[in-house]
């Protein structure tokens, strides 16, 4: 069985869905602090002949995660469970270090005790910090500028040490900006509060009197707004499946950027949302937020070469699935 930590959350649930569709038996481990039991039920409803076990627990409690390995025959782990709000991490770094780092140490300890030696880890482009050049490749210096990025980088370094000392092999996947939802509307992006660009643009259409706030229109970019690399969640999850196959085939510990090698400005994303919605969207232009780099774009050639990954979905594809999901959440 494959253990998916954080499998009731946005990206973890899409990975769980993909594994179910492949006929894999899975265990979803989630505290439900940020995930949703409705998401687990949606995943169970599509499982035909496969096991979908759910364990509510907290990685900060060693016995919670150890008991999973005692009860189930776990082959490998895909680890999504984490706090991920940059602004919150600046205000309360202790929360992030305890949850993201200590929680992962407990997971790795439980894996070692059970003899499980493969893990795919949800890392982030935030480990790079302010870009020295773009597109950003895996050789770019990792100098995070917030506790969230620092907590993920600490885990990456721990995984290097565990690989050398204990033979616990890992693949770390450094995400850029994830967008989109399941094409059939079974699951999607469900954050409270929502901080991501596309769902916030779309929510502003569905909420009476809603106005989208656009932060920063005076950057040195082609239209004055930030440029980001938006990767469809379905393409992102395909990379996790390929990473697990890579480890299953004996692949060594490694790390990969997940992005499209291209970027879209906030205005371009906003325009694509208007196209998909089919109407003008009210917008309020606001001052920059502190710490937002002008341009973040991934160099994804390493993942393409070693994992055989090939992202296929366009920004339009992603916005269309996100719009379908948001409408289902606001009937």
PDB file of C-alpha atoms in Angstrom:
ATOM      1  CA  UNK A   1       0.000   0.000   0.000  1.00  0.00           C
ATOM      2  CA  UNK A   2       1.066   3.588  -0.571  1.00  0.00           C
ATOM      3  CA  UNK A   3       0.787   6.036   2.313  1.00  0.00           C
ATOM      4  CA  UNK A   4      -0.303   9.541   1.269  1.00  0.00           C
ATOM      5  CA  UNK A   5       0.166  12.055   4.076  1.00  0.00           C
ATOM      6  CA  UNK A   6      -2.011  15.139   3.661  1.00  0.00           C
ATOM      7  CA  UNK A   7      -4.171  13.167   1.251  1.00  0.00           C
ATOM      8  CA  UNK A   8      -7.332  15.071   2.211  1.00  0.00           C
ATOM      9  CA  UNK A   9      -5.796  18.352   1.044  1.00  0.00           C
ATOM     10  CA  UNK A  10      -5.591  19.969  -2.387  1.00  0.00           C
ATOM     11  CA  UNK A  11      -2.540  18.404  -4.015  1.00  0.00           C
ATOM     12  CA  UNK A  12      -2.489  15.265  -1.870  1.00  0.00           C
ATOM     13  CA  UNK A  13      -6.055  14.380  -2.836  1.00  0.00           C
ATOM     14  CA  UNK A  14      -5.263  14.705  -6.531  1.00  0.00           C
ATOM     15  CA  UNK A  15      -2.341  12.340  -6.025  1.00  0.00           C
ATOM     16  CA  UNK A  16      -4.599   9.915  -4.137  1.00  0.00           C
ATOM     17  CA  UNK A  17      -7.109  10.052  -7.009  1.00  0.00           C
ATOM     18  CA  UNK A  18      -4.396   9.308  -9.561  1.00  0.00           C
ATOM     19  CA  UNK A  19      -3.156   6.323  -7.538  1.00  0.00           C
ATOM     20  CA  UNK A  20      -6.709   4.986  -7.161  1.00  0.00           C
ATOM     21  CA  UNK A  21      -7.210   5.243 -10.912  1.00  0.00           C
ATOM     22  CA  UNK A  22      -3.998   3.225 -11.340  1.00  0.00           C
ATOM     23  CA  UNK A  23      -5.484   0.508  -9.154  1.00  0.00           C
ATOM     24  CA  UNK A  24      -3.223   1.174  -6.162  1.00  0.00           C
ATOM     25  CA  UNK A  25      -4.278   0.522  -2.581  1.00  0.00           C
ATOM     26  CA  UNK A  26      -3.684   3.624  -0.488  1.00  0.00           C
ATOM     27  CA  UNK A  27      -3.786   4.943   3.054  1.00  0.00           C
ATOM     28  CA  UNK A  28      -4.675   8.612   3.501  1.00  0.00           C
ATOM     29  CA  UNK A  29      -3.209  10.098   6.681  1.00  0.00           C
ATOM     30  CA  UNK A  30      -4.512  13.567   7.488  1.00  0.00           C
ATOM     31  CA  UNK A  31      -5.276  15.624  10.594  1.00  0.00           C
ATOM     32  CA  UNK A  32      -8.232  17.318   8.812  1.00  0.00           C
ATOM     33  CA  UNK A  33      -7.013  20.650  10.147  1.00  0.00           C
ATOM     34  CA  UNK A  34      -6.614  21.828   6.558  1.00  0.00           C
ATOM     35  CA  UNK A  35      -7.977  18.829   4.654  1.00  0.00           C
ATOM     36  CA  UNK A  36     -11.615  17.800   4.366  1.00  0.00           C
ATOM     37  CA  UNK A  37     -13.393  14.547   5.178  1.00  0.00           C
ATOM     38  CA  UNK A  38     -15.696  15.282   2.216  1.00  0.00           C
ATOM     39  CA  UNK A  39     -12.628  14.960  -0.012  1.00  0.00           C
ATOM     40  CA  UNK A  40     -11.830  11.550   1.468  1.00  0.00           C
ATOM     41  CA  UNK A  41     -15.411  10.426   0.830  1.00  0.00           C
ATOM     42  CA  UNK A  42     -15.212  11.666  -2.756  1.00  0.00           C
ATOM     43  CA  UNK A  43     -12.052   9.595  -3.243  1.00  0.00           C
ATOM     44  CA  UNK A  44     -13.646   6.511  -1.704  1.00  0.00           C
ATOM     45  CA  UNK A  45     -16.628   6.881  -4.026  1.00  0.00           C
ATOM     46  CA  UNK A  46     -14.458   6.433  -7.117  1.00  0.00           C
ATOM     47  CA  UNK A  47     -12.462   3.467  -5.803  1.00  0.00           C
ATOM     48  CA  UNK A  48     -13.526   0.310  -7.625  1.00  0.00           C
ATOM     49  CA  UNK A  49     -11.774  -2.766  -6.290  1.00  0.00           C
ATOM     50  CA  UNK A  50      -9.039  -0.817  -4.543  1.00  0.00           C
ATOM     51  CA  UNK A  51      -8.608  -0.098  -0.833  1.00  0.00           C
ATOM     52  CA  UNK A  52      -8.809   3.488   0.368  1.00  0.00           C
ATOM     53  CA  UNK A  53      -8.070   3.567   4.079  1.00  0.00           C
ATOM     54  CA  UNK A  54      -8.291   6.794   6.065  1.00  0.00           C
ATOM     55  CA  UNK A  55      -6.459   7.494   9.305  1.00  0.00           C
ATOM     56  CA  UNK A  56      -6.977  10.790  11.091  1.00  0.00           C
ATOM     57  CA  UNK A  57      -3.799  11.695  12.910  1.00  0.00           C
ATOM     58  CA  UNK A  58      -1.096  14.255  13.522  1.00  0.00           C
ATOM     59  CA  UNK A  59       2.506  13.808  12.386  1.00  0.00           C
ATOM     60  CA  UNK A  60       3.618  15.737  15.457  1.00  0.00           C
ATOM     61  CA  UNK A  61       2.433  12.738  17.519  1.00  0.00           C
ATOM     62  CA  UNK A  62       4.836   9.870  16.835  1.00  0.00           C
ATOM     63  CA  UNK A  63       2.378   7.193  17.956  1.00  0.00           C
ATOM     64  CA  UNK A  64      -0.214   8.470  15.447  1.00  0.00           C
ATOM     65  CA  UNK A  65       2.023   7.814  12.475  1.00  0.00           C
ATOM     66  CA  UNK A  66       3.827   4.769  13.902  1.00  0.00           C
ATOM     67  CA  UNK A  67       0.496   2.993  14.327  1.00  0.00           C
ATOM     68  CA  UNK A  68      -0.157   3.331  10.583  1.00  0.00           C
ATOM     69  CA  UNK A  69       2.962   1.316   9.775  1.00  0.00           C
ATOM     70  CA  UNK A  70       2.012  -1.234  12.439  1.00  0.00           C
ATOM     71  CA  UNK A  71      -1.513  -1.708  11.037  1.00  0.00           C
ATOM     72  CA  UNK A  72      -0.793  -1.631   7.312  1.00  0.00           C
ATOM     73  CA  UNK A  73       1.780  -3.068   4.939  1.00  0.00           C
ATOM     74  CA  UNK A  74       3.206   0.208   3.593  1.00  0.00           C
ATOM     75  CA  UNK A  75       5.447  -0.029   0.524  1.00  0.00           C
ATOM     76  CA  UNK A  76       6.254   3.658   0.003  1.00  0.00           C
ATOM     77  CA  UNK A  77       5.247   7.146   1.132  1.00  0.00           C
ATOM     78  CA  UNK A  78       4.214  10.304  -0.706  1.00  0.00           C
ATOM     79  CA  UNK A  79       4.442  13.151   1.790  1.00  0.00           C
ATOM     80  CA  UNK A  80       2.273  16.263   1.315  1.00  0.00           C
ATOM     81  CA  UNK A  81       1.259  17.099   4.902  1.00  0.00           C
ATOM     82  CA  UNK A  82       2.572  20.566   5.804  1.00  0.00           C
ATOM     83  CA  UNK A  83       1.680  24.142   6.572  1.00  0.00           C
ATOM     84  CA  UNK A  84       2.327  26.251   3.480  1.00  0.00           C
ATOM     85  CA  UNK A  85       1.285  29.883   4.031  1.00  0.00           C
ATOM     86  CA  UNK A  86       4.287  32.164   3.561  1.00  0.00           C
ATOM     87  CA  UNK A  87       2.804  35.174   5.377  1.00  0.00           C
ATOM     88  CA  UNK A  88       1.704  33.050   8.330  1.00  0.00           C
ATOM     89  CA  UNK A  89       5.162  31.494   8.557  1.00  0.00           C
ATOM     90  CA  UNK A  90       6.644  34.988   8.963  1.00  0.00           C
ATOM     91  CA  UNK A  91       4.296  35.698  11.873  1.00  0.00           C
ATOM     92  CA  UNK A  92       4.555  32.295  13.558  1.00  0.00           C
ATOM     93  CA  UNK A  93       7.734  30.478  12.479  1.00  0.00           C
ATOM     94  CA  UNK A  94       7.635  28.060  15.417  1.00  0.00           C
ATOM     95  CA  UNK A  95       4.379  26.590  14.094  1.00  0.00           C
ATOM     96  CA  UNK A  96       6.082  25.851  10.767  1.00  0.00           C
ATOM     97  CA  UNK A  97       9.289  24.376  12.140  1.00  0.00           C
ATOM     98  CA  UNK A  98       7.462  22.112  14.588  1.00  0.00           C
ATOM     99  CA  UNK A  99       4.893  20.882  12.076  1.00  0.00           C
ATOM    100  CA  UNK A 100       6.914  20.704   8.876  1.00  0.00           C
ATOM    101  CA  UNK A 101      10.280  19.624  10.287  1.00  0.00           C
ATOM    102  CA  UNK A 102       9.517  17.748  13.516  1.00  0.00           C
ATOM    103  CA  UNK A 103       6.443  16.150  11.948  1.00  0.00           C
ATOM    104  CA  UNK A 104       8.535  14.884   9.038  1.00  0.00           C
ATOM    105  CA  UNK A 105      11.196  13.551  11.441  1.00  0.00           C
ATOM    106  CA  UNK A 106       8.472  11.487  13.100  1.00  0.00           C
ATOM    107  CA  UNK A 107       7.361  10.182   9.717  1.00  0.00           C
ATOM    108  CA  UNK A 108      10.919   9.219   8.759  1.00  0.00           C
ATOM    109  CA  UNK A 109      11.435   7.543  12.139  1.00  0.00           C
ATOM    110  CA  UNK A 110       8.271   5.487  11.668  1.00  0.00           C
ATOM    111  CA  UNK A 111       9.394   4.551   8.158  1.00  0.00           C
ATOM    112  CA  UNK A 112      12.791   3.382   9.413  1.00  0.00           C
ATOM    113  CA  UNK A 113      11.240   1.295  12.167  1.00  0.00           C
ATOM    114  CA  UNK A 114       8.980  -0.389   9.601  1.00  0.00           C
ATOM    115  CA  UNK A 115      11.733  -0.882   7.018  1.00  0.00           C
ATOM    116  CA  UNK A 116      10.113   1.424   4.439  1.00  0.00           C
ATOM    117  CA  UNK A 117      12.858   3.059   2.384  1.00  0.00           C
ATOM    118  CA  UNK A 118      11.178   5.199  -0.323  1.00  0.00           C
ATOM    119  CA  UNK A 119       9.527   8.610  -0.025  1.00  0.00           C
ATOM    120  CA  UNK A 120       8.418  11.275  -2.497  1.00  0.00           C
ATOM    121  CA  UNK A 121       8.423  14.664  -0.796  1.00  0.00           C
ATOM    122  CA  UNK A 122       6.362  17.732  -1.628  1.00  0.00           C
ATOM    123  CA  UNK A 123       8.957  20.514  -1.537  1.00  0.00           C
ATOM    124  CA  UNK A 124       8.754  24.015  -2.973  1.00  0.00           C
ATOM    125  CA  UNK A 125      10.428  26.639  -5.137  1.00  0.00           C
ATOM    126  CA  UNK A 126      10.402  28.762  -1.967  1.00  0.00           C
ATOM    127  CA  UNK A 127      13.630  26.950  -1.006  1.00  0.00           C
ATOM    128  CA  UNK A 128      15.396  29.044  -3.666  1.00  0.00           C
ATOM    129  CA  UNK A 129      14.462  32.466  -2.263  1.00  0.00           C
ATOM    130  CA  UNK A 130      15.027  35.541  -4.408  1.00  0.00           C
ATOM    131  CA  UNK A 131      16.044  34.368  -7.885  1.00  0.00           C
ATOM    132  CA  UNK A 132      19.562  35.156  -9.029  1.00  0.00           C
ATOM    133  CA  UNK A 133      18.593  34.116 -12.563  1.00  0.00           C
ATOM    134  CA  UNK A 134      15.604  32.713 -14.439  1.00  0.00           C
ATOM    135  CA  UNK A 135      14.583  30.173 -15.416  1.00  0.00           C
ATOM    136  CA  UNK A 136      15.594  28.609 -12.103  1.00  0.00           C
ATOM    137  CA  UNK A 137      17.333  25.243 -12.380  1.00  0.00           C
ATOM    138  CA  UNK A 138      18.143  22.805  -9.589  1.00  0.00           C
ATOM    139  CA  UNK A 139      21.681  24.206  -9.271  1.00  0.00           C
ATOM    140  CA  UNK A 140      20.330  27.616  -8.231  1.00  0.00           C
ATOM    141  CA  UNK A 141      21.415  28.531  -4.673  1.00  0.00           C
ATOM    142  CA  UNK A 142      18.847  27.661  -2.017  1.00  0.00           C
ATOM    143  CA  UNK A 143      18.537  30.730   0.198  1.00  0.00           C
ATOM    144  CA  UNK A 144      14.925  30.866   1.417  1.00  0.00           C
ATOM    145  CA  UNK A 145      13.563  34.221   2.573  1.00  0.00           C
ATOM    146  CA  UNK A 146      10.751  32.944   4.808  1.00  0.00           C
ATOM    147  CA  UNK A 147      10.314  30.234   7.463  1.00  0.00           C
ATOM    148  CA  UNK A 148       8.053  28.193   5.188  1.00  0.00           C
ATOM    149  CA  UNK A 149      10.822  27.842   2.597  1.00  0.00           C
ATOM    150  CA  UNK A 150      13.389  27.284   5.338  1.00  0.00           C
ATOM    151  CA  UNK A 151      11.336  24.474   6.875  1.00  0.00           C
ATOM    152  CA  UNK A 152      11.110  22.690   3.524  1.00  0.00           C
ATOM    153  CA  UNK A 153      14.842  23.131   2.888  1.00  0.00           C
ATOM    154  CA  UNK A 154      15.621  21.680   6.328  1.00  0.00           C
ATOM    155  CA  UNK A 155      13.591  18.604   5.432  1.00  0.00           C
ATOM    156  CA  UNK A 156      15.470  18.270   2.137  1.00  0.00           C
ATOM    157  CA  UNK A 157      18.783  18.322   4.008  1.00  0.00           C
ATOM    158  CA  UNK A 158      17.506  15.813   6.563  1.00  0.00           C
ATOM    159  CA  UNK A 159      16.493  13.530   3.706  1.00  0.00           C
ATOM    160  CA  UNK A 160      19.994  13.763   2.244  1.00  0.00           C
ATOM    161  CA  UNK A 161      21.437  12.703   5.602  1.00  0.00           C
ATOM    162  CA  UNK A 162      18.938   9.852   5.993  1.00  0.00           C
ATOM    163  CA  UNK A 163      19.725   8.642   2.491  1.00  0.00           C
ATOM    164  CA  UNK A 164      23.462   8.529   3.209  1.00  0.00           C
ATOM    165  CA  UNK A 165      23.190   7.065   6.708  1.00  0.00           C
ATOM    166  CA  UNK A 166      20.175   4.784   6.517  1.00  0.00           C
ATOM    167  CA  UNK A 167      19.543   4.115   2.824  1.00  0.00           C
ATOM    168  CA  UNK A 168      16.162   5.878   2.983  1.00  0.00           C
ATOM    169  CA  UNK A 169      15.852   7.113  -0.593  1.00  0.00           C
ATOM    170  CA  UNK A 170      13.848  10.224  -1.457  1.00  0.00           C
ATOM    171  CA  UNK A 171      12.734  12.300  -4.403  1.00  0.00           C
ATOM    172  CA  UNK A 172      12.042  15.949  -3.574  1.00  0.00           C
ATOM    173  CA  UNK A 173       9.761  17.780  -5.970  1.00  0.00           C
ATOM    174  CA  UNK A 174      10.065  21.567  -5.882  1.00  0.00           C
ATOM    175  CA  UNK A 175       6.734  23.029  -6.958  1.00  0.00           C
ATOM    176  CA  UNK A 176       6.246  26.351  -8.649  1.00  0.00           C
ATOM    177  CA  UNK A 177       2.622  27.684  -8.848  1.00  0.00           C
ATOM    178  CA  UNK A 178       0.074  24.871  -8.847  1.00  0.00           C
ATOM    179  CA  UNK A 179      -3.324  25.498 -10.440  1.00  0.00           C
ATOM    180  CA  UNK A 180      -6.394  23.625 -11.655  1.00  0.00           C
ATOM    181  CA  UNK A 181      -8.571  20.737 -10.489  1.00  0.00           C
ATOM    182  CA  UNK A 182      -9.819  17.304 -11.434  1.00  0.00           C
ATOM    183  CA  UNK A 183     -11.416  17.550 -14.887  1.00  0.00           C
ATOM    184  CA  UNK A 184     -14.515  15.656 -13.708  1.00  0.00           C
ATOM    185  CA  UNK A 185     -15.068  17.989 -10.757  1.00  0.00           C
ATOM    186  CA  UNK A 186     -14.741  15.275  -8.112  1.00  0.00           C
ATOM    187  CA  UNK A 187     -12.101  17.178  -6.114  1.00  0.00           C
ATOM    188  CA  UNK A 188     -10.441  20.580  -6.374  1.00  0.00           C
ATOM    189  CA  UNK A 189      -8.695  23.410  -4.564  1.00  0.00           C
ATOM    190  CA  UNK A 190     -10.356  24.010  -1.192  1.00  0.00           C
ATOM    191  CA  UNK A 191      -8.389  26.255   1.139  1.00  0.00           C
ATOM    192  CA  UNK A 192      -9.731  28.266   4.063  1.00  0.00           C
ATOM    193  CA  UNK A 193      -8.662  31.004   3.715  1.00  0.00           C
ATOM    194  CA  UNK A 194      -7.786  30.905   0.011  1.00  0.00           C
ATOM    195  CA  UNK A 195      -4.557  32.687  -0.919  1.00  0.00           C
ATOM    196  CA  UNK A 196      -3.909  31.480  -4.471  1.00  0.00           C
ATOM    197  CA  UNK A 197      -4.429  33.653  -7.527  1.00  0.00           C
ATOM    198  CA  UNK A 198      -6.796  31.698  -9.791  1.00  0.00           C
ATOM    199  CA  UNK A 199      -9.340  30.580  -7.175  1.00  0.00           C
ATOM    200  CA  UNK A 200      -9.413  34.072  -5.710  1.00  0.00           C
ATOM    201  CA  UNK A 201     -10.122  35.615  -9.126  1.00  0.00           C
ATOM    202  CA  UNK A 202     -12.895  33.078  -9.738  1.00  0.00           C
ATOM    203  CA  UNK A 203     -14.375  33.389  -6.250  1.00  0.00           C
ATOM    204  CA  UNK A 204     -14.711  37.144  -6.782  1.00  0.00           C
ATOM    205  CA  UNK A 205     -17.152  36.371  -9.616  1.00  0.00           C
ATOM    206  CA  UNK A 206     -19.285  34.043  -7.524  1.00  0.00           C
ATOM    207  CA  UNK A 207     -19.530  36.154  -4.363  1.00  0.00           C
ATOM    208  CA  UNK A 208     -22.046  39.023  -4.519  1.00  0.00           C
ATOM    209  CA  UNK A 209     -20.175  42.333  -4.669  1.00  0.00           C
ATOM    210  CA  UNK A 210     -16.877  40.500  -5.049  1.00  0.00           C
ATOM    211  CA  UNK A 211     -13.829  42.401  -6.301  1.00  0.00           C
ATOM    212  CA  UNK A 212     -10.450  40.858  -7.064  1.00  0.00           C
ATOM    213  CA  UNK A 213      -7.431  42.619  -5.519  1.00  0.00           C
ATOM    214  CA  UNK A 214      -4.397  42.720  -7.828  1.00  0.00           C
ATOM    215  CA  UNK A 215      -1.213  43.336  -5.813  1.00  0.00           C
ATOM    216  CA  UNK A 216       1.617  45.118  -7.587  1.00  0.00           C
ATOM    217  CA  UNK A 217       1.330  46.644 -11.044  1.00  0.00           C
ATOM    218  CA  UNK A 218       4.688  48.441 -11.263  1.00  0.00           C
ATOM    219  CA  UNK A 219       7.141  45.546 -11.642  1.00  0.00           C
ATOM    220  CA  UNK A 220       9.754  45.543 -14.400  1.00  0.00           C
ATOM    221  CA  UNK A 221       7.838  42.965 -16.445  1.00  0.00           C
ATOM    222  CA  UNK A 222       5.985  43.054 -19.753  1.00  0.00           C
ATOM    223  CA  UNK A 223       2.798  44.452 -18.198  1.00  0.00           C
ATOM    224  CA  UNK A 224       3.917  45.585 -14.750  1.00  0.00           C
ATOM    225  CA  UNK A 225       2.610  42.546 -12.823  1.00  0.00           C
ATOM    226  CA  UNK A 226       4.477  39.556 -11.406  1.00  0.00           C
ATOM    227  CA  UNK A 227       5.387  36.640 -13.663  1.00  0.00           C
ATOM    228  CA  UNK A 228       4.864  33.137 -12.296  1.00  0.00           C
ATOM    229  CA  UNK A 229       5.163  29.601 -13.658  1.00  0.00           C
ATOM    230  CA  UNK A 230       1.722  27.953 -13.410  1.00  0.00           C
ATOM    231  CA  UNK A 231       1.706  24.153 -13.467  1.00  0.00           C
ATOM    232  CA  UNK A 232      -1.526  22.173 -13.751  1.00  0.00           C
ATOM    233  CA  UNK A 233      -2.177  19.959 -10.724  1.00  0.00           C
ATOM    234  CA  UNK A 234      -2.733  16.953 -13.006  1.00  0.00           C
ATOM    235  CA  UNK A 235       0.692  17.389 -14.604  1.00  0.00           C
ATOM    236  CA  UNK A 236       2.199  17.927 -11.165  1.00  0.00           C
ATOM    237  CA  UNK A 237       0.755  14.647  -9.905  1.00  0.00           C
ATOM    238  CA  UNK A 238       2.016  12.792 -12.956  1.00  0.00           C
ATOM    239  CA  UNK A 239       5.513  13.758 -11.804  1.00  0.00           C
ATOM    240  CA  UNK A 240       4.838  12.149  -8.397  1.00  0.00           C
ATOM    241  CA  UNK A 241       3.783   8.897 -10.047  1.00  0.00           C
ATOM    242  CA  UNK A 242       6.916   8.947 -12.184  1.00  0.00           C
ATOM    243  CA  UNK A 243       9.071   9.767  -9.145  1.00  0.00           C
ATOM    244  CA  UNK A 244       7.674   6.758  -7.291  1.00  0.00           C
ATOM    245  CA  UNK A 245       8.385   4.528 -10.302  1.00  0.00           C
ATOM    246  CA  UNK A 246      11.912   5.944 -10.392  1.00  0.00           C
ATOM    247  CA  UNK A 247      12.476   4.962  -6.749  1.00  0.00           C
ATOM    248  CA  UNK A 248      10.817   1.570  -7.261  1.00  0.00           C
ATOM    249  CA  UNK A 249      13.310   0.911 -10.069  1.00  0.00           C
ATOM    250  CA  UNK A 250      16.225   1.608  -7.717  1.00  0.00           C
ATOM    251  CA  UNK A 251      16.693   5.314  -8.441  1.00  0.00           C
ATOM    252  CA  UNK A 252      18.921   7.267  -6.077  1.00  0.00           C
ATOM    253  CA  UNK A 253      17.912  10.212  -3.901  1.00  0.00           C
ATOM    254  CA  UNK A 254      17.371  13.279  -6.109  1.00  0.00           C
ATOM    255  CA  UNK A 255      15.391  16.503  -6.532  1.00  0.00           C
ATOM    256  CA  UNK A 256      13.480  18.094  -9.393  1.00  0.00           C
ATOM    257  CA  UNK A 257      11.749  21.353 -10.291  1.00  0.00           C
ATOM    258  CA  UNK A 258       8.118  21.081 -11.371  1.00  0.00           C
ATOM    259  CA  UNK A 259       7.060  23.918 -13.631  1.00  0.00           C
ATOM    260  CA  UNK A 260       6.393  24.618 -17.292  1.00  0.00           C
ATOM    261  CA  UNK A 261       9.593  26.472 -18.257  1.00  0.00           C
ATOM    262  CA  UNK A 262       7.330  29.420 -19.094  1.00  0.00           C
ATOM    263  CA  UNK A 263       5.614  32.191 -17.188  1.00  0.00           C
ATOM    264  CA  UNK A 264       2.398  34.179 -17.184  1.00  0.00           C
ATOM    265  CA  UNK A 265       1.829  37.589 -15.651  1.00  0.00           C
ATOM    266  CA  UNK A 266      -0.928  38.200 -13.136  1.00  0.00           C
ATOM    267  CA  UNK A 267      -2.744  40.286 -15.762  1.00  0.00           C
ATOM    268  CA  UNK A 268      -2.494  37.436 -18.282  1.00  0.00           C
ATOM    269  CA  UNK A 269      -3.917  34.966 -15.776  1.00  0.00           C
ATOM    270  CA  UNK A 270      -6.666  37.437 -14.904  1.00  0.00           C
ATOM    271  CA  UNK A 271      -7.477  37.834 -18.612  1.00  0.00           C
ATOM    272  CA  UNK A 272      -7.627  34.054 -19.059  1.00  0.00           C
ATOM    273  CA  UNK A 273     -10.053  33.867 -16.129  1.00  0.00           C
ATOM    274  CA  UNK A 274     -12.263  36.489 -17.819  1.00  0.00           C
ATOM    275  CA  UNK A 275     -12.169  34.473 -21.055  1.00  0.00           C
ATOM    276  CA  UNK A 276     -13.201  31.276 -19.302  1.00  0.00           C
ATOM    277  CA  UNK A 277     -15.903  32.961 -17.206  1.00  0.00           C
ATOM    278  CA  UNK A 278     -17.158  34.819 -20.270  1.00  0.00           C
ATOM    279  CA  UNK A 279     -17.493  38.241 -18.643  1.00  0.00           C
ATOM    280  CA  UNK A 280     -15.518  41.127 -17.202  1.00  0.00           C
ATOM    281  CA  UNK A 281     -14.323  40.703 -13.621  1.00  0.00           C
ATOM    282  CA  UNK A 282     -14.125  43.630 -11.211  1.00  0.00           C
ATOM    283  CA  UNK A 283     -10.573  44.334 -10.127  1.00  0.00           C
ATOM    284  CA  UNK A 284      -8.900  46.674  -7.645  1.00  0.00           C
ATOM    285  CA  UNK A 285      -5.224  47.449  -8.209  1.00  0.00           C
ATOM    286  CA  UNK A 286      -3.237  47.522  -4.962  1.00  0.00           C
ATOM    287  CA  UNK A 287       0.342  48.145  -3.866  1.00  0.00           C
ATOM    288  CA  UNK A 288       2.933  45.398  -3.974  1.00  0.00           C
ATOM    289  CA  UNK A 289       3.069  42.827  -1.208  1.00  0.00           C
ATOM    290  CA  UNK A 290       6.479  42.653   0.502  1.00  0.00           C
ATOM    291  CA  UNK A 291       8.673  39.756  -0.601  1.00  0.00           C
ATOM    292  CA  UNK A 292       7.060  39.109  -3.990  1.00  0.00           C
ATOM    293  CA  UNK A 293       9.845  38.633  -6.607  1.00  0.00           C
ATOM    294  CA  UNK A 294       9.105  40.032 -10.062  1.00  0.00           C
ATOM    295  CA  UNK A 295       9.716  36.781 -11.956  1.00  0.00           C
ATOM    296  CA  UNK A 296       9.748  33.106 -10.940  1.00  0.00           C
ATOM    297  CA  UNK A 297      10.050  30.543 -13.732  1.00  0.00           C
ATOM    298  CA  UNK A 298      11.239  26.940 -13.502  1.00  0.00           C
ATOM    299  CA  UNK A 299      13.800  25.186 -15.626  1.00  0.00           C
ATOM    300  CA  UNK A 300      12.149  21.753 -15.831  1.00  0.00           C
ATOM    301  CA  UNK A 301      14.641  19.956 -18.087  1.00  0.00           C
ATOM    302  CA  UNK A 302      16.003  17.693 -15.347  1.00  0.00           C
ATOM    303  CA  UNK A 303      12.575  16.215 -14.560  1.00  0.00           C
ATOM    304  CA  UNK A 304      11.928  15.730 -18.263  1.00  0.00           C
ATOM    305  CA  UNK A 305      15.264  13.974 -18.813  1.00  0.00           C
ATOM    306  CA  UNK A 306      15.440  11.731 -15.743  1.00  0.00           C
ATOM    307  CA  UNK A 307      11.790  11.104 -14.861  1.00  0.00           C
ATOM    308  CA  UNK A 308      10.439  11.275 -18.407  1.00  0.00           C
ATOM    309  CA  UNK A 309       7.959  13.934 -17.294  1.00  0.00           C
ATOM    310  CA  UNK A 310       6.106  15.941 -19.937  1.00  0.00           C
ATOM    311  CA  UNK A 311       3.551  18.520 -18.693  1.00  0.00           C
ATOM    312  CA  UNK A 312       0.695  18.783 -21.186  1.00  0.00           C
ATOM    313  CA  UNK A 313      -2.019  21.095 -19.845  1.00  0.00           C
ATOM    314  CA  UNK A 314      -2.294  24.767 -20.770  1.00  0.00           C
ATOM    315  CA  UNK A 315      -3.199  27.652 -18.490  1.00  0.00           C
ATOM    316  CA  UNK A 316      -6.614  27.685 -20.148  1.00  0.00           C
ATOM    317  CA  UNK A 317      -7.082  24.000 -19.269  1.00  0.00           C
ATOM    318  CA  UNK A 318      -6.225  24.736 -15.652  1.00  0.00           C
ATOM    319  CA  UNK A 319      -8.547  27.743 -15.373  1.00  0.00           C
ATOM    320  CA  UNK A 320     -11.419  25.810 -16.947  1.00  0.00           C
ATOM    321  CA  UNK A 321     -11.167  22.978 -14.404  1.00  0.00           C
ATOM    322  CA  UNK A 322     -10.758  25.482 -11.557  1.00  0.00           C
ATOM    323  CA  UNK A 323     -13.868  27.335 -12.737  1.00  0.00           C
ATOM    324  CA  UNK A 324     -15.861  24.120 -12.861  1.00  0.00           C
ATOM    325  CA  UNK A 325     -14.808  23.304  -9.314  1.00  0.00           C
ATOM    326  CA  UNK A 326     -15.558  26.775  -7.950  1.00  0.00           C
ATOM    327  CA  UNK A 327     -19.039  26.731  -9.488  1.00  0.00           C
ATOM    328  CA  UNK A 328     -19.723  23.382  -7.821  1.00  0.00           C
ATOM    329  CA  UNK A 329     -18.676  24.913  -4.485  1.00  0.00           C
ATOM    330  CA  UNK A 330     -20.913  27.980  -5.018  1.00  0.00           C
ATOM    331  CA  UNK A 331     -24.091  26.612  -6.658  1.00  0.00           C
TER     332      UNK A 331
END
